[in-house]
Amino acid sequence: MTHDHDLVLRPTQAQIDAALNPPAGRNGGDLVVETLAALGTTTVFGLPGQHALGMFDALRRSDLRYIGLRVENNAGFAADAYGRVTGEAAPLLLSTGPGALTSLAALQEAAAASAPVLAISSQIPTAGLGGGRHGYLHELPEQAASFRGVVKSVHTVRTQSQIPSAIEAAWKSALTAPHGPVWVEIPQDVLLAETSVPVVTGGDAFPEELPPRPELTAVAAHLLSHAERPAIIAGGGVVRADASGKLRQLAEMLQAPVVATPGGKGAFPWTHPLSLQSWIEDRHTTDFLEDADVLLVVGSGLGELSSNYHTFKPRGRVVQIEADLGKLESNHPALGIHADARLALQALLETVAERTDPTASERVRAVLAKVADRIAAQELTLEQDVLASVRQALPADSPSFWDMTILAYWAWSAFDAKGPNHMHTAQGAGGLGYGFPAALGAAAADPTRPVLAVSGDGGALYSIAELATARQYDLPVTWLIVDDGGYGILREYMTDAFGEATATELTRPDYVALAESFGVPGVRTTPETLEADLAKALQTPGPSVVVLPAVLRMFAPTHLTA
């Protein structure tokens, strides 16, 4: 009996002749870019370095578009966003040692947010591998060890013939659910040496599917069909699986209210009668979810931010659909279904029984009214007006990328993303400096629509160098910098905890003048003129900067008294 995987396509005579007579002047770097092109890559990000020059020289002989950033960590953030927006594995080309290590924070964010990034780094020459101290420039005893605790998989190449297979394996790993960053490293001499390996023409690195176990979805469907008060928490896995449509169908069949986590923004329509929006950091929402007799959690591990800082204590049955096996039942006992969100939701749609519940939308409205009353009692009109102005100015189909800053923390709960995969933040790993370089990566993926980046002044100082990148490639990113003269949220935390803040104040550069020195137009705005100034900047081709001097406050937390 012949199986499909036993079939091998017979090469044509022309293919045989081409393989026997590869073009002269190719090196190991050409094998890298040829493999990427064969896998469907069109754009790569990175920063050159001495050991990696073989790869970068090969780019000159390829059709790949290169977007070069000024700091490796920022290049990683750009690749992360490109992967989130396109669903493709975004190549990130790096050099050995300091260059590679500088990308670690970005790769941690990609891992936490399940963004597919294909990091390819050079290594010291082959003779130095193995942990000996040979004194090569950039040498580490074991470079890959620095990345094993961060990325999904590590692939070390030692010969040129290993390059295509290693990159294909890494590509497949990055795109198999849960998506994530992967690491490939290739020694300098392997990249530079002339190669007789034939031109890479084929690339079939299809990711493995992760379907649910049918006996588990049968039980889940029974529980949901017979629930009296079902509810749904939609996490980032719904967005990554492109499963928001199936989630809506299921919620409507079950008449189950839905709340989105910060990573799941846009997974469910904001104004839908069953939408609890994203007020997951509110005790009224927490109480509602705890009261559910069956709670369906899709694409979330119910970590710190998604559980109101671990104060959430469900009283009913929990059904958890999660592609990351390590997150399954990691915080709460559940009927754990290890599966891609889209495939699992489809299985439930085929097996659940439709419910009627005329009180569901009324109960949702009651919770949202309580949330609104709580916020209204705190005199936070400035913060609400600023967020509303951003929403009004930003086109509904434009993506936004938010740094770790007070306005972003508001946005996690109170911002209507207007659709799945439109709003992205650094809440996965929580590092500073994500917003602007990530927005550049998204703009590189789709330059036909404006992209918004939002940073505080502390986070902005991590990314100022990338104004040069924005100008060089003329990327349509508008950067809103909320300037409060320091690390605003840390100032607030320390004042609340210790009575005064330490190490939170920052000297304030003139951000408008700074932007203009890069050839990027800038404007200083006010809360009253923000909507008009931001809308104008977003409508103007190319990059721009809008600076809002303002001290914003967070709404009071509810987890401290839970």
PDB file of N, CA, C and O in Angstrom, residues 77 80 84 104-115 150 236 240 261-265 301 303-306 324 327 402-405 408-409 412 423-432 434:
ATOM      1  N   PHE A  77      10.971  43.632  18.373  1.00  0.00           N
ATOM      2  CA  PHE A  77       9.599  44.110  18.544  1.00  0.00           C
ATOM      3  C   PHE A  77       8.914  44.294  17.189  1.00  0.00           C
ATOM      4  O   PHE A  77       7.727  43.993  17.034  1.00  0.00           O
ATOM      5  N   ASP A  80       8.036  40.927  15.885  1.00  0.00           N
ATOM      6  CA  ASP A  80       6.902  40.448  16.685  1.00  0.00           C
ATOM      7  C   ASP A  80       5.589  40.976  16.113  1.00  0.00           C
ATOM      8  O   ASP A  80       4.629  40.218  15.885  1.00  0.00           O
ATOM      9  N   ARG A  84       2.396  39.106  14.395  1.00  0.00           N
ATOM     10  CA  ARG A  84       1.033  39.187  14.928  1.00  0.00           C
ATOM     11  C   ARG A  84       0.047  39.609  13.840  1.00  0.00           C
ATOM     12  O   ARG A  84      -1.061  39.074  13.755  1.00  0.00           O
ATOM     13  N   LEU A 104      16.875  39.732  23.560  1.00  0.00           N
ATOM     14  CA  LEU A 104      16.204  38.810  24.488  1.00  0.00           C
ATOM     15  C   LEU A 104      14.869  39.337  25.017  1.00  0.00           C
ATOM     16  O   LEU A 104      13.889  38.580  25.106  1.00  0.00           O
ATOM     17  N   ALA A 105      14.806  40.617  25.384  1.00  0.00           N
ATOM     18  CA  ALA A 105      13.555  41.145  25.940  1.00  0.00           C
ATOM     19  C   ALA A 105      12.439  41.098  24.911  1.00  0.00           C
ATOM     20  O   ALA A 105      11.281  40.804  25.243  1.00  0.00           O
ATOM     21  N   ALA A 106      12.776  41.377  23.654  1.00  0.00           N
ATOM     22  CA  ALA A 106      11.763  41.307  22.595  1.00  0.00           C
ATOM     23  C   ALA A 106      11.298  39.876  22.379  1.00  0.00           C
ATOM     24  O   ALA A 106      10.112  39.621  22.166  1.00  0.00           O
ATOM     25  N   LEU A 107      12.220  38.929  22.431  1.00  0.00           N
ATOM     26  CA  LEU A 107      11.839  37.526  22.250  1.00  0.00           C
ATOM     27  C   LEU A 107      11.010  37.029  23.421  1.00  0.00           C
ATOM     28  O   LEU A 107      10.124  36.182  23.256  1.00  0.00           O
ATOM     29  N   GLN A 108      11.256  37.568  24.627  1.00  0.00           N
ATOM     30  CA  GLN A 108      10.416  37.202  25.765  1.00  0.00           C
ATOM     31  C   GLN A 108       8.986  37.690  25.541  1.00  0.00           C
ATOM     32  O   GLN A 108       8.020  36.980  25.836  1.00  0.00           O
ATOM     33  N   GLU A 109       8.834  38.901  25.020  1.00  0.00           N
ATOM     34  CA  GLU A 109       7.490  39.404  24.720  1.00  0.00           C
ATOM     35  C   GLU A 109       6.819  38.545  23.650  1.00  0.00           C
ATOM     36  O   GLU A 109       5.639  38.201  23.770  1.00  0.00           O
ATOM     37  N   ALA A 110       7.570  38.176  22.608  1.00  0.00           N
ATOM     38  CA  ALA A 110       7.010  37.326  21.559  1.00  0.00           C
ATOM     39  C   ALA A 110       6.570  35.985  22.120  1.00  0.00           C
ATOM     40  O   ALA A 110       5.526  35.442  21.735  1.00  0.00           O
ATOM     41  N   ALA A 111       7.350  35.438  23.048  1.00  0.00           N
ATOM     42  CA  ALA A 111       6.990  34.161  23.658  1.00  0.00           C
ATOM     43  C   ALA A 111       5.734  34.298  24.509  1.00  0.00           C
ATOM     44  O   ALA A 111       4.822  33.461  24.444  1.00  0.00           O
ATOM     45  N   ALA A 112       5.667  35.358  25.310  1.00  0.00           N
ATOM     46  CA  ALA A 112       4.518  35.558  26.190  1.00  0.00           C
ATOM     47  C   ALA A 112       3.241  35.826  25.401  1.00  0.00           C
ATOM     48  O   ALA A 112       2.151  35.443  25.817  1.00  0.00           O
ATOM     49  N   ALA A 113       3.386  36.488  24.253  1.00  0.00           N
ATOM     50  CA  ALA A 113       2.225  36.839  23.436  1.00  0.00           C
ATOM     51  C   ALA A 113       1.999  35.863  22.293  1.00  0.00           C
ATOM     52  O   ALA A 113       1.108  36.067  21.472  1.00  0.00           O
ATOM     53  N   SER A 114       2.795  34.811  22.209  1.00  0.00           N
ATOM     54  CA  SER A 114       2.691  33.807  21.133  1.00  0.00           C
ATOM     55  C   SER A 114       2.777  34.455  19.753  1.00  0.00           C
ATOM     56  O   SER A 114       1.936  34.225  18.885  1.00  0.00           O
ATOM     57  N   ALA A 115       3.798  35.266  19.549  1.00  0.00           N
ATOM     58  CA  ALA A 115       4.046  35.881  18.248  1.00  0.00           C
ATOM     59  C   ALA A 115       5.120  35.078  17.515  1.00  0.00           C
ATOM     60  O   ALA A 115       6.177  34.791  18.086  1.00  0.00           O
ATOM     61  N   VAL A 150      13.646  31.029  26.801  1.00  0.00           N
ATOM     62  CA  VAL A 150      12.806  32.093  26.254  1.00  0.00           C
ATOM     63  C   VAL A 150      12.029  31.626  25.024  1.00  0.00           C
ATOM     64  O   VAL A 150      10.830  31.859  24.914  1.00  0.00           O
ATOM     65  N   GLY A 236      -6.133  35.806  24.185  1.00  0.00           N
ATOM     66  CA  GLY A 236      -5.396  36.085  22.962  1.00  0.00           C
ATOM     67  C   GLY A 236      -5.400  34.930  21.975  1.00  0.00           C
ATOM     68  O   GLY A 236      -5.221  35.145  20.771  1.00  0.00           O
ATOM     69  N   ARG A 240      -5.341  34.978  17.802  1.00  0.00           N
ATOM     70  CA  ARG A 240      -4.273  34.347  17.024  1.00  0.00           C
ATOM     71  C   ARG A 240      -4.800  33.235  16.126  1.00  0.00           C
ATOM     72  O   ARG A 240      -4.251  32.996  15.049  1.00  0.00           O
ATOM     73  N   THR A 261      -9.907  39.314  27.598  1.00  0.00           N
ATOM     74  CA  THR A 261      -8.716  39.653  28.366  1.00  0.00           C
ATOM     75  C   THR A 261      -7.959  40.756  27.633  1.00  0.00           C
ATOM     76  O   THR A 261      -8.248  41.059  26.471  1.00  0.00           O
ATOM     77  N   PRO A 262      -6.953  41.376  28.271  1.00  0.00           N
ATOM     78  CA  PRO A 262      -6.145  42.370  27.542  1.00  0.00           C
ATOM     79  C   PRO A 262      -5.538  41.807  26.258  1.00  0.00           C
ATOM     80  O   PRO A 262      -5.486  42.490  25.238  1.00  0.00           O
ATOM     81  N   GLY A 263      -5.094  40.545  26.273  1.00  0.00           N
ATOM     82  CA  GLY A 263      -4.547  39.940  25.066  1.00  0.00           C
ATOM     83  C   GLY A 263      -5.601  39.540  24.068  1.00  0.00           C
ATOM     84  O   GLY A 263      -5.300  39.316  22.895  1.00  0.00           O
ATOM     85  N   GLY A 264      -6.851  39.453  24.509  1.00  0.00           N
ATOM     86  CA  GLY A 264      -7.939  39.054  23.627  1.00  0.00           C
ATOM     87  C   GLY A 264      -8.757  40.227  23.110  1.00  0.00           C
ATOM     88  O   GLY A 264      -9.878  40.040  22.628  1.00  0.00           O
ATOM     89  N   LYS A 265      -8.222  41.452  23.198  1.00  0.00           N
ATOM     90  CA  LYS A 265      -8.953  42.635  22.741  1.00  0.00           C
ATOM     91  C   LYS A 265      -9.453  42.434  21.316  1.00  0.00           C
ATOM     92  O   LYS A 265      -8.710  42.018  20.426  1.00  0.00           O
ATOM     93  N   GLY A 301      -4.539  31.541  29.775  1.00  0.00           N
ATOM     94  CA  GLY A 301      -4.063  30.759  30.909  1.00  0.00           C
ATOM     95  C   GLY A 301      -4.575  31.273  32.236  1.00  0.00           C
ATOM     96  O   GLY A 301      -4.213  30.749  33.283  1.00  0.00           O
ATOM     97  N   GLY A 303      -3.833  34.068  33.724  1.00  0.00           N
ATOM     98  CA  GLY A 303      -2.705  34.574  34.491  1.00  0.00           C
ATOM     99  C   GLY A 303      -3.067  35.821  35.280  1.00  0.00           C
ATOM    100  O   GLY A 303      -4.247  36.148  35.473  1.00  0.00           O
ATOM    101  N   GLU A 304      -2.063  36.541  35.712  1.00  0.00           N
ATOM    102  CA  GLU A 304      -2.251  37.651  36.644  1.00  0.00           C
ATOM    103  C   GLU A 304      -3.255  38.687  36.134  1.00  0.00           C
ATOM    104  O   GLU A 304      -4.217  39.038  36.822  1.00  0.00           O
ATOM    105  N   LEU A 305      -3.051  39.190  34.909  1.00  0.00           N
ATOM    106  CA  LEU A 305      -3.913  40.244  34.392  1.00  0.00           C
ATOM    107  C   LEU A 305      -5.299  39.728  34.042  1.00  0.00           C
ATOM    108  O   LEU A 305      -6.276  40.476  34.067  1.00  0.00           O
ATOM    109  N   SER A 306      -5.405  38.453  33.686  1.00  0.00           N
ATOM    110  CA  SER A 306      -6.681  37.895  33.231  1.00  0.00           C
ATOM    111  C   SER A 306      -7.513  37.321  34.358  1.00  0.00           C
ATOM    112  O   SER A 306      -8.592  36.772  34.117  1.00  0.00           O
ATOM    113  N   ASP A 324      -1.303  26.167  24.542  1.00  0.00           N
ATOM    114  CA  ASP A 324      -0.056  26.034  25.286  1.00  0.00           C
ATOM    115  C   ASP A 324      -0.269  25.037  26.421  1.00  0.00           C
ATOM    116  O   ASP A 324      -0.952  25.336  27.407  1.00  0.00           O
ATOM    117  N   LYS A 327       0.041  25.973  30.093  1.00  0.00           N
ATOM    118  CA  LYS A 327      -0.953  26.856  30.707  1.00  0.00           C
ATOM    119  C   LYS A 327      -2.237  26.128  31.065  1.00  0.00           C
ATOM    120  O   LYS A 327      -3.095  26.690  31.739  1.00  0.00           O
ATOM    121  N   TRP A 402       0.661  49.583  21.875  1.00  0.00           N
ATOM    122  CA  TRP A 402       0.712  50.334  23.120  1.00  0.00           C
ATOM    123  C   TRP A 402       1.858  49.849  23.991  1.00  0.00           C
ATOM    124  O   TRP A 402       2.023  48.657  24.218  1.00  0.00           O
ATOM    125  N   ASP A 403       2.627  50.809  24.468  1.00  0.00           N
ATOM    126  CA  ASP A 403       3.721  50.519  25.393  1.00  0.00           C
ATOM    127  C   ASP A 403       3.153  50.317  26.799  1.00  0.00           C
ATOM    128  O   ASP A 403       1.958  50.452  27.033  1.00  0.00           O
ATOM    129  N   MET A 404       4.021  49.997  27.741  1.00  0.00           N
ATOM    130  CA  MET A 404       3.604  49.867  29.140  1.00  0.00           C
ATOM    131  C   MET A 404       3.534  51.270  29.735  1.00  0.00           C
ATOM    132  O   MET A 404       4.534  51.823  30.206  1.00  0.00           O
ATOM    133  N   THR A 405       2.332  51.847  29.690  1.00  0.00           N
ATOM    134  CA  THR A 405       2.139  53.211  30.154  1.00  0.00           C
ATOM    135  C   THR A 405       0.702  53.359  30.642  1.00  0.00           C
ATOM    136  O   THR A 405      -0.172  52.563  30.292  1.00  0.00           O
ATOM    137  N   ALA A 408      -2.156  53.032  28.292  1.00  0.00           N
ATOM    138  CA  ALA A 408      -2.329  51.659  27.811  1.00  0.00           C
ATOM    139  C   ALA A 408      -3.069  50.812  28.840  1.00  0.00           C
ATOM    140  O   ALA A 408      -3.898  49.962  28.475  1.00  0.00           O
ATOM    141  N   TYR A 409      -2.783  51.027  30.126  1.00  0.00           N
ATOM    142  CA  TYR A 409      -3.473  50.260  31.159  1.00  0.00           C
ATOM    143  C   TYR A 409      -4.970  50.592  31.155  1.00  0.00           C
ATOM    144  O   TYR A 409      -5.817  49.728  31.396  1.00  0.00           O
ATOM    145  N   TRP A 412      -6.432  48.656  28.137  1.00  0.00           N
ATOM    146  CA  TRP A 412      -6.695  47.232  28.366  1.00  0.00           C
ATOM    147  C   TRP A 412      -8.146  47.006  28.751  1.00  0.00           C
ATOM    148  O   TRP A 412      -8.771  46.031  28.326  1.00  0.00           O
ATOM    149  N   MET A 423      -5.562  45.714  18.163  1.00  0.00           N
ATOM    150  CA  MET A 423      -4.881  46.363  19.282  1.00  0.00           C
ATOM    151  C   MET A 423      -3.892  45.406  19.914  1.00  0.00           C
ATOM    152  O   MET A 423      -4.239  44.271  20.252  1.00  0.00           O
ATOM    153  N   HIS A 424      -2.660  45.862  20.058  1.00  0.00           N
ATOM    154  CA  HIS A 424      -1.598  45.016  20.612  1.00  0.00           C
ATOM    155  C   HIS A 424      -0.836  45.800  21.678  1.00  0.00           C
ATOM    156  O   HIS A 424      -0.550  46.986  21.508  1.00  0.00           O
ATOM    157  N   THR A 425      -0.499  45.126  22.754  1.00  0.00           N
ATOM    158  CA  THR A 425       0.255  45.769  23.820  1.00  0.00           C
ATOM    159  C   THR A 425       1.393  44.851  24.256  1.00  0.00           C
ATOM    160  O   THR A 425       1.484  43.702  23.825  1.00  0.00           O
ATOM    161  N   ALA A 426       2.243  45.383  25.135  1.00  0.00           N
ATOM    162  CA  ALA A 426       3.372  44.608  25.648  1.00  0.00           C
ATOM    163  C   ALA A 426       3.011  43.913  26.947  1.00  0.00           C
ATOM    164  O   ALA A 426       3.887  43.605  27.749  1.00  0.00           O
ATOM    165  N   GLN A 427       1.711  43.622  27.155  1.00  0.00           N
ATOM    166  CA  GLN A 427       1.296  43.058  28.431  1.00  0.00           C
ATOM    167  C   GLN A 427       1.693  41.599  28.600  1.00  0.00           C
ATOM    168  O   GLN A 427       1.543  41.034  29.677  1.00  0.00           O
ATOM    169  N   GLY A 428       2.233  40.968  27.556  1.00  0.00           N
ATOM    170  CA  GLY A 428       2.691  39.592  27.692  1.00  0.00           C
ATOM    171  C   GLY A 428       3.862  39.478  28.653  1.00  0.00           C
ATOM    172  O   GLY A 428       3.801  38.783  29.663  1.00  0.00           O
ATOM    173  N   ALA A 429       4.951  40.178  28.340  1.00  0.00           N
ATOM    174  CA  ALA A 429       6.130  40.177  29.203  1.00  0.00           C
ATOM    175  C   ALA A 429       6.240  41.452  30.021  1.00  0.00           C
ATOM    176  O   ALA A 429       6.880  41.471  31.070  1.00  0.00           O
ATOM    177  N   GLY A 430       5.638  42.535  29.521  1.00  0.00           N
ATOM    178  CA  GLY A 430       5.577  43.760  30.306  1.00  0.00           C
ATOM    179  C   GLY A 430       6.822  44.615  30.259  1.00  0.00           C
ATOM    180  O   GLY A 430       7.059  45.390  31.190  1.00  0.00           O
ATOM    181  N   GLY A 431       7.622  44.522  29.190  1.00  0.00           N
ATOM    182  CA  GLY A 431       8.813  45.356  29.097  1.00  0.00           C
ATOM    183  C   GLY A 431       8.526  46.694  28.441  1.00  0.00           C
ATOM    184  O   GLY A 431       7.560  46.856  27.698  1.00  0.00           O
ATOM    185  N   LEU A 432       9.379  47.673  28.720  1.00  0.00           N
ATOM    186  CA  LEU A 432       9.235  49.002  28.118  1.00  0.00           C
ATOM    187  C   LEU A 432       9.799  49.029  26.704  1.00  0.00           C
ATOM    188  O   LEU A 432      10.667  48.246  26.332  1.00  0.00           O
ATOM    189  N   TYR A 434       8.066  48.839  23.686  1.00  0.00           N
ATOM    190  CA  TYR A 434       7.442  48.016  22.646  1.00  0.00           C
ATOM    191  C   TYR A 434       6.698  48.827  21.579  1.00  0.00           C
ATOM    192  O   TYR A 434       6.788  48.530  20.381  1.00  0.00           O
TER     193      TYR A 434
END
